Short mmCIF file of C-alpha atoms and ligand atoms in Angstrom, two decimals:
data_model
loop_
_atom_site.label_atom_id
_atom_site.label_comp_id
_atom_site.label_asym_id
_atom_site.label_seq_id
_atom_site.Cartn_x
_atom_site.Cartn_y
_atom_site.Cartn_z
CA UNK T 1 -12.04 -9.50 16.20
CA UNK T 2 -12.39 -7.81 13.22
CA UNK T 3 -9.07 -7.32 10.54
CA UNK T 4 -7.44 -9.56 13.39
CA UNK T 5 -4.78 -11.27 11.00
CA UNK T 6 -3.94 -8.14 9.81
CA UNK T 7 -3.46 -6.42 12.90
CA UNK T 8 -1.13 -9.25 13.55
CA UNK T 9 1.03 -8.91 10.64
CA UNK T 10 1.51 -5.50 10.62
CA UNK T 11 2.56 -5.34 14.05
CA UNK T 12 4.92 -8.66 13.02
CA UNK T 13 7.37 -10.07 10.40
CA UNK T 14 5.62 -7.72 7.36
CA UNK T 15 5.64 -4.19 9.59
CA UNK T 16 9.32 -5.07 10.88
CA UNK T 17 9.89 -5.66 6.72
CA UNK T 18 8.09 -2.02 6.01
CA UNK T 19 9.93 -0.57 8.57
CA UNK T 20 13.52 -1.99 7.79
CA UNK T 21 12.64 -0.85 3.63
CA UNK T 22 11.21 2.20 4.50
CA UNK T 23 13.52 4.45 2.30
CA UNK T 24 13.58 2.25 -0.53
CA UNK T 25 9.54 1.51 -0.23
CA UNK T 26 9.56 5.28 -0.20
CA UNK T 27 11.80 5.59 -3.40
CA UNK T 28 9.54 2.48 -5.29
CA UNK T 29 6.59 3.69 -5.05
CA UNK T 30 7.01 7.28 -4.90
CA UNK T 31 5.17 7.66 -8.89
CA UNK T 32 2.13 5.96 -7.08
CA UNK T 33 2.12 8.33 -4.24
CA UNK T 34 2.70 11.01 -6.48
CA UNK T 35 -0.54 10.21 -8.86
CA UNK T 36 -2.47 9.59 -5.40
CA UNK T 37 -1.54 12.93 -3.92
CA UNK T 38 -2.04 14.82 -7.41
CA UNK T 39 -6.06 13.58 -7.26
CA UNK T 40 -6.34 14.23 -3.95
CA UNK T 41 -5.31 17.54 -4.72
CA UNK T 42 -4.85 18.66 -1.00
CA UNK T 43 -4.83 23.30 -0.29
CA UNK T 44 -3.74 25.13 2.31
CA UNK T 45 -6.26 24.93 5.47
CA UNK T 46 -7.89 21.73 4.46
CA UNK T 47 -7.87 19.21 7.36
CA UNK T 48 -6.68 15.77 5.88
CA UNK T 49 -7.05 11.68 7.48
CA UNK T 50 -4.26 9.44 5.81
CA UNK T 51 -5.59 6.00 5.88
CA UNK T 52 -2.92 3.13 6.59
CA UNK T 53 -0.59 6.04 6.54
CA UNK T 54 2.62 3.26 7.36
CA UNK T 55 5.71 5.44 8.11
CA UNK T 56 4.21 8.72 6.99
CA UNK T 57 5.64 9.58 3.48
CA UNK T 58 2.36 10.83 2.26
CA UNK T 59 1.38 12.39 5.68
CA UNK T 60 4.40 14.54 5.75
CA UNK T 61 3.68 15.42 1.87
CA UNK T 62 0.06 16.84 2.82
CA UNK T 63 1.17 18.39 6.10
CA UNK T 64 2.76 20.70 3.48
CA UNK T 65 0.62 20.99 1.10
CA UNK T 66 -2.54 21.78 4.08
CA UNK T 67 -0.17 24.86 5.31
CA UNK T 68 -1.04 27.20 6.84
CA UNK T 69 -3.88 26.26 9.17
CA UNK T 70 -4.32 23.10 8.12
CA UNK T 71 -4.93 20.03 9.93
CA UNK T 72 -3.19 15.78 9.28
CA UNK T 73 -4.51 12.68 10.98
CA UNK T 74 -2.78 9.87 10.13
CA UNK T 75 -4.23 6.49 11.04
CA UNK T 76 -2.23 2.95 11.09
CA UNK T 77 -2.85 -0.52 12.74
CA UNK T 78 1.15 -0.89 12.90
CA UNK T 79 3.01 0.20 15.95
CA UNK T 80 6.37 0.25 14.36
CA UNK T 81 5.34 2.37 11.37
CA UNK T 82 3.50 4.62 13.81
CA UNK T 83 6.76 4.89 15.55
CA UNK T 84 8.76 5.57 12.01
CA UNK T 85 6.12 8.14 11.36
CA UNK T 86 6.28 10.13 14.27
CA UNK T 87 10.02 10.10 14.56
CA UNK T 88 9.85 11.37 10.54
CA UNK T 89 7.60 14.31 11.33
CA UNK T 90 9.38 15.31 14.64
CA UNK T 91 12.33 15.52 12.69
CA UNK T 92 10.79 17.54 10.12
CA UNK T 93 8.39 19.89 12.52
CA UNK T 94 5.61 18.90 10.95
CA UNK T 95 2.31 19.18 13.60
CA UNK T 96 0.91 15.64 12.71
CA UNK T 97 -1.22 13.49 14.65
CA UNK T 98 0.12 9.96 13.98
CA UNK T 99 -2.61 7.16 15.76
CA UNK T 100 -2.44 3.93 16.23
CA UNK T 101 -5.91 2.69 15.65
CA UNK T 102 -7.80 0.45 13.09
CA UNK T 103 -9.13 3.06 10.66
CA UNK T 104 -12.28 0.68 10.24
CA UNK T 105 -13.61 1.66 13.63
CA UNK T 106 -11.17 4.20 15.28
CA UNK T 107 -13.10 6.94 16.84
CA UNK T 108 -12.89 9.59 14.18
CA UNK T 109 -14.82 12.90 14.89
CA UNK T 110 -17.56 13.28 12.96
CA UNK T 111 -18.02 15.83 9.37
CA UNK T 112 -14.95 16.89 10.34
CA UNK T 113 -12.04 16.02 7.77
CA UNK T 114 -11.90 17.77 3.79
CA UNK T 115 -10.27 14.93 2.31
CA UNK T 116 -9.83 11.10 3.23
CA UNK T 117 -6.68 10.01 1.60
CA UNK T 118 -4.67 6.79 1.49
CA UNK T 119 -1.72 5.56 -0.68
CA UNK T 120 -2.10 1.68 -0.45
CA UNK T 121 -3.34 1.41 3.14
CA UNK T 122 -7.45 0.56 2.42
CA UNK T 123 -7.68 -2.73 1.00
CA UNK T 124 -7.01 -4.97 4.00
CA UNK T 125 -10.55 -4.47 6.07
CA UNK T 126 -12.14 -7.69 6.52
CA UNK T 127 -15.28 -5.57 5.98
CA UNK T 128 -14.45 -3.03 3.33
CA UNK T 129 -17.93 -1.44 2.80
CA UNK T 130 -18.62 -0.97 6.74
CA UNK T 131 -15.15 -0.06 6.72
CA UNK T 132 -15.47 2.71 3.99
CA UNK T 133 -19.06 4.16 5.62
CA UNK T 134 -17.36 4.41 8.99
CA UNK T 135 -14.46 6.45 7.38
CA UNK T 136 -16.99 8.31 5.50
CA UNK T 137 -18.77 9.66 8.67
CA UNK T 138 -15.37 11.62 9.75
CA UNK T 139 -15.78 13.46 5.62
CA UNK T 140 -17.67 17.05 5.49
CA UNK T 141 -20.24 16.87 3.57
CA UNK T 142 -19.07 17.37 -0.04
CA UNK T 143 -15.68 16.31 1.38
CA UNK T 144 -13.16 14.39 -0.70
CA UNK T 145 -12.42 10.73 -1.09
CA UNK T 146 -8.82 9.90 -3.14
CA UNK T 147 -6.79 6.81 -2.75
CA UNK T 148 -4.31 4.75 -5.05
CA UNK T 149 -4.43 0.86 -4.63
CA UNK T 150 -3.18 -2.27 -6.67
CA UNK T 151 -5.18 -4.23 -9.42
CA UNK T 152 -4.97 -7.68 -9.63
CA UNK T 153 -2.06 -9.70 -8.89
CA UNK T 154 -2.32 -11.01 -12.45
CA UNK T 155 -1.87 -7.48 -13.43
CA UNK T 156 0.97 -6.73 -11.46
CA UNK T 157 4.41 -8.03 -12.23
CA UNK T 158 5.72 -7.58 -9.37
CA UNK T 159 3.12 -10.36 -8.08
CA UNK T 160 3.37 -12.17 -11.49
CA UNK T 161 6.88 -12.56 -12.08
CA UNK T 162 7.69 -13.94 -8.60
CA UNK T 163 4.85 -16.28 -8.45
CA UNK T 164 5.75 -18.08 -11.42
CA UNK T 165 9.74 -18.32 -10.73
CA UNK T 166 8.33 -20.10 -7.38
CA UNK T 167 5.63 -22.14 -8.70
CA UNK T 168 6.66 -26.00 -8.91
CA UNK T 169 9.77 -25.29 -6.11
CA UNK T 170 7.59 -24.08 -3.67
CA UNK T 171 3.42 -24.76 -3.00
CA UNK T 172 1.77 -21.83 -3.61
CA UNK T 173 -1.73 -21.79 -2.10
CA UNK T 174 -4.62 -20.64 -3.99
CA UNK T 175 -5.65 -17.18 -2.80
CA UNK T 176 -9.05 -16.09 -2.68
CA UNK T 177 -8.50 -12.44 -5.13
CA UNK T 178 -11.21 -10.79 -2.91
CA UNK T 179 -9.24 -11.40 0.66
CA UNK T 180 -8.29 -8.46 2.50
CA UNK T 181 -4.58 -8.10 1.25
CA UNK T 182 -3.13 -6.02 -1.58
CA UNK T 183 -5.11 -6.89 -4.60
CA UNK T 184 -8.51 -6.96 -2.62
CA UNK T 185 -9.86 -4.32 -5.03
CA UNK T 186 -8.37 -5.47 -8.34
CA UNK T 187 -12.06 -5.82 -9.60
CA UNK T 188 -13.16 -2.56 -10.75
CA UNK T 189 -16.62 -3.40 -10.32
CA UNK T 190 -16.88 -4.80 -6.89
CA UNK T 191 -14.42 -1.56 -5.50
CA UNK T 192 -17.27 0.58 -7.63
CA UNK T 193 -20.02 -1.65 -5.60
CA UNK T 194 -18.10 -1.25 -2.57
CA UNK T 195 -17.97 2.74 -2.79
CA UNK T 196 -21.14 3.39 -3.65
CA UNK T 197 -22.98 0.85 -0.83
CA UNK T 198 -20.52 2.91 1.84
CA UNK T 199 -22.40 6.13 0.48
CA UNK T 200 -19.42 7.17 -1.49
CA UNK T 201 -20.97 9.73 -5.03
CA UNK T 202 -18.96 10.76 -7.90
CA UNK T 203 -16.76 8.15 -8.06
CA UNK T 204 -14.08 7.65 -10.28
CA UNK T 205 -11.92 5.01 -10.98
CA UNK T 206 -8.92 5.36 -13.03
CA UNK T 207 -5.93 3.06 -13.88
CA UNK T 208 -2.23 4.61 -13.09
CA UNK T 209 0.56 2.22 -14.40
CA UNK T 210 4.16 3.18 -13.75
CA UNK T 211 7.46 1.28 -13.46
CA UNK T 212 9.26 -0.14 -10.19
CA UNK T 213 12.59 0.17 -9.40
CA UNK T 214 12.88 -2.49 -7.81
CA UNK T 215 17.12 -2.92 -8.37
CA UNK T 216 19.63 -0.65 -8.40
CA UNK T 217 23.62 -0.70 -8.17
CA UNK T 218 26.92 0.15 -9.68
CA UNK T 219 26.98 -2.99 -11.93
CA UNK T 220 24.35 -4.90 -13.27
CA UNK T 221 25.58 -7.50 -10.71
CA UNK T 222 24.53 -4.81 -7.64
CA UNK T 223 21.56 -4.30 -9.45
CA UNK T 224 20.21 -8.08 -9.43
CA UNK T 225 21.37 -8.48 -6.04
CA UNK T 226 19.21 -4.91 -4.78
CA UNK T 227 16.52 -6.57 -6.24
CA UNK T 228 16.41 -9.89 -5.19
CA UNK T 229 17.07 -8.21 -1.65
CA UNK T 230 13.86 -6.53 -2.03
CA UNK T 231 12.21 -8.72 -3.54
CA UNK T 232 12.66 -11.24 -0.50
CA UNK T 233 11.85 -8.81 1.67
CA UNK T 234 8.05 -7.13 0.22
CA UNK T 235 5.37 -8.64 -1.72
CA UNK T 236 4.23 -12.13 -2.43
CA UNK T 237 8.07 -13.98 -1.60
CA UNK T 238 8.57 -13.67 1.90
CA UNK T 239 5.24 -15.44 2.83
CA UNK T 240 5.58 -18.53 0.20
CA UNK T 241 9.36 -19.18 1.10
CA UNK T 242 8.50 -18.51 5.11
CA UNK T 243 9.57 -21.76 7.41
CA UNK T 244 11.15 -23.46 3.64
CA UNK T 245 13.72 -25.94 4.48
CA UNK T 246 16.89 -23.99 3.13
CA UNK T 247 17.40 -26.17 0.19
CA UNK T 248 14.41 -25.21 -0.96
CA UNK T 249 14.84 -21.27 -0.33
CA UNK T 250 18.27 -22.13 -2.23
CA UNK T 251 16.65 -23.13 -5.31
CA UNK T 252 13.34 -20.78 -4.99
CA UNK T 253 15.94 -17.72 -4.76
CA UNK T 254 18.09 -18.62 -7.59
CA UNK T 255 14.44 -18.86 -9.84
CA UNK T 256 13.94 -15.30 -8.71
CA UNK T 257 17.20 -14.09 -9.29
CA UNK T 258 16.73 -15.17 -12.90
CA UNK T 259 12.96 -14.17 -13.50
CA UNK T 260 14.27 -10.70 -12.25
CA UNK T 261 17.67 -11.01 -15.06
CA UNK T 262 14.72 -11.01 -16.87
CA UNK T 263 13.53 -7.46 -16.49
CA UNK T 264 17.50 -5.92 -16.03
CA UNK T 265 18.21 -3.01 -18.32
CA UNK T 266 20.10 0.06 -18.13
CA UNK T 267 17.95 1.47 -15.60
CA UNK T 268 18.22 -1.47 -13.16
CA UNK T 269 15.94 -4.13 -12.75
CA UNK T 270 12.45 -2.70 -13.87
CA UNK T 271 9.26 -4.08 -12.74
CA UNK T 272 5.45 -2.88 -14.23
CA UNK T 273 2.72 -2.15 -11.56
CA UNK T 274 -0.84 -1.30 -12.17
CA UNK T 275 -2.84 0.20 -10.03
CA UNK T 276 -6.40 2.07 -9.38
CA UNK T 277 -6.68 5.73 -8.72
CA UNK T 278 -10.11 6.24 -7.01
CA UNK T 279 -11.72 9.61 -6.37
CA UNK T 280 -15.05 10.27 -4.59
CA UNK T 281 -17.41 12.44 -2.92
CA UNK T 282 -19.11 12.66 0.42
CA UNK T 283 -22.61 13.98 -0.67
C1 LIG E 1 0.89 -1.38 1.90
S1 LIG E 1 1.10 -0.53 3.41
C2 LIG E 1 1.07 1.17 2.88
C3 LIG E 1 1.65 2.10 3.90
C4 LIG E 1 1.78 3.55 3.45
N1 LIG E 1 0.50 4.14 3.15
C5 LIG E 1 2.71 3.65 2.28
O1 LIG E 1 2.25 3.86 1.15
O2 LIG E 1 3.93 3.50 2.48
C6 LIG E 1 -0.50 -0.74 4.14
C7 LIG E 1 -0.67 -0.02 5.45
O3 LIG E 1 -2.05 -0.13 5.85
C8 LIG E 1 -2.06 -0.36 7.25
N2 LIG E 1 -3.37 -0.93 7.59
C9 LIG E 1 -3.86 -2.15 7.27
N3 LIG E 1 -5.08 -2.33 7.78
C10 LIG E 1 -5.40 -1.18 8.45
C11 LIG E 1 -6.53 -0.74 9.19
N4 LIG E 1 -7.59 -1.53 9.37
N5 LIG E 1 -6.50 0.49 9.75
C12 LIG E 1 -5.41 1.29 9.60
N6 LIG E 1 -4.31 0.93 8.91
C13 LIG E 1 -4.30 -0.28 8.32
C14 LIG E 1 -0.86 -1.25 7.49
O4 LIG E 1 -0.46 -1.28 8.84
C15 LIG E 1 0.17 -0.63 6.57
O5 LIG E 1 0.90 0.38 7.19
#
């Protein structure tokens, strides 16, 4: 079946990890959401589809912005995010239809949404252009397209800076760049290519760099430690280090904890992502 493994893990050890780091994913990556949410540039009565919408930050963001009379769909593979979501927008009265569907063949209704908008949640379909021309089907025509995702892991020092700590305490398996996963569309080109074959006009392709947060504390002790936390917890660490005999983990943690002493200032420890902002068009 199609986007099986991923299915899988977001439904096991990597949702549980979204779930459990909601607030601070929330807090992270908040500039990226930000930048998405300012190109998608979402008014009052538009009817909106959140793609991998996770626990809903961004889908209770538009719900506002699409008052009054508007209309949010949010779409996720993972049942506990689905769960986070819909508790978060009971809690705030938001009307949002949280479903729990692959968003590469989930029965949208057709010409019906304004604006197809994800923050992070598109680059994990096995088949991203069939993927991208089934989601296009459920735009109006001259409906919106607006999504932030990663560049390449070499870009990205949150990928970077982990990845070397690890590398010669723990294997590290070569990764194909182009696997569905987070850097799947760190190639400008191929994301253009993929766009454009899914019937996608117009489209732009910016890049949006902005720091991480990643640690944060009283002392620059609590700081390190928030980080390495976190850093244990999301991204590229908690898959090399899984089933590690714990001398291992012992020494691949304590190469973290110093490549992150590496990026502590007065602001915590301060990592740089990079990242696409993509806009398109429905013709
Ligand atoms: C990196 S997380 C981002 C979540 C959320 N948008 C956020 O920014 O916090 C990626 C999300 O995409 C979801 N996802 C992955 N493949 C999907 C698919 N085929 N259909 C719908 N959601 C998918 C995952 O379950 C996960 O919630």
């Amino acid at each position: 079946m199609k986007n099986a493994p991923q299915i899988d893990d977001w439904n096991g050890a990597t949702g549980a990890r979204w779930v459990d780091n909601q607030e601070r994913l929330d807090r992270i990556l908040a500039p990226y959401g930000d930048a998405a949410l300012a190109a998608a540039a979402a008014k009052p009565g538009e009817a909106v589809l959140d793609i991998g919408c996770g626990a809903g930050v961004t889908t209770l963001a538009l719900a506002a912005s699409v008052q009054p009379g508007g209309l949010i769909v949010g779409v996720d593979i993972s049942e506990p995010l689905v769960v986070r979501a819909r508790e978060r927008a009971a809690a705030a009265a938001l009307p949002i239809d949280f479903r729990l569907e692959d968003a590469s063949r989930a029965a949208l209704p057709a010409a019906a949404f304004d604006l197809l908008f994800s923050r992070f949640g598109v680059m994990f379909f096995d088949a991203p252009t069939e993927a991208f021309r089934h989601m296009r089907a459920a735009l109006k025509p001259g409906g919106r397209l607006a999504f932030i995702c990663w560049r390449s892991a070499a870009e990205n020092d949150w990928a970077k800076l982990p990845i070397a700590a690890l590398r010669g305490i723990v294997p590290i398996p070569e990764s194909n760049p182009e696997a569905p996963g987070p850097y799947a569309f760190g190639n400008r080109a191929r994301l253009q290519g993929i766009l454009e074959d899914a019937g996608f006009i117009d489209i732009e392709i910016q890049p949006f760099d902005a720091p991480l947060i990643y640690g944060i504390g009283a002392d620059r002790e609590a700081a390190l430690d928030d980080a390495l936390d976190y850093m244990t917890q999301i991204g590229p660490v908690p898959r090399l280090l899984a089933d590690k005999p714990a001398d291992m983990r012992e020494k691949a943690m304590a190469a973290v904890r110093a490549a992150l002493e590496s990026r502590l200032g007065d602001d915590g420890v301060v990592i740089d992502g990079a990242a696409w902002v993509v806009t398109g068009r429905n013709p």
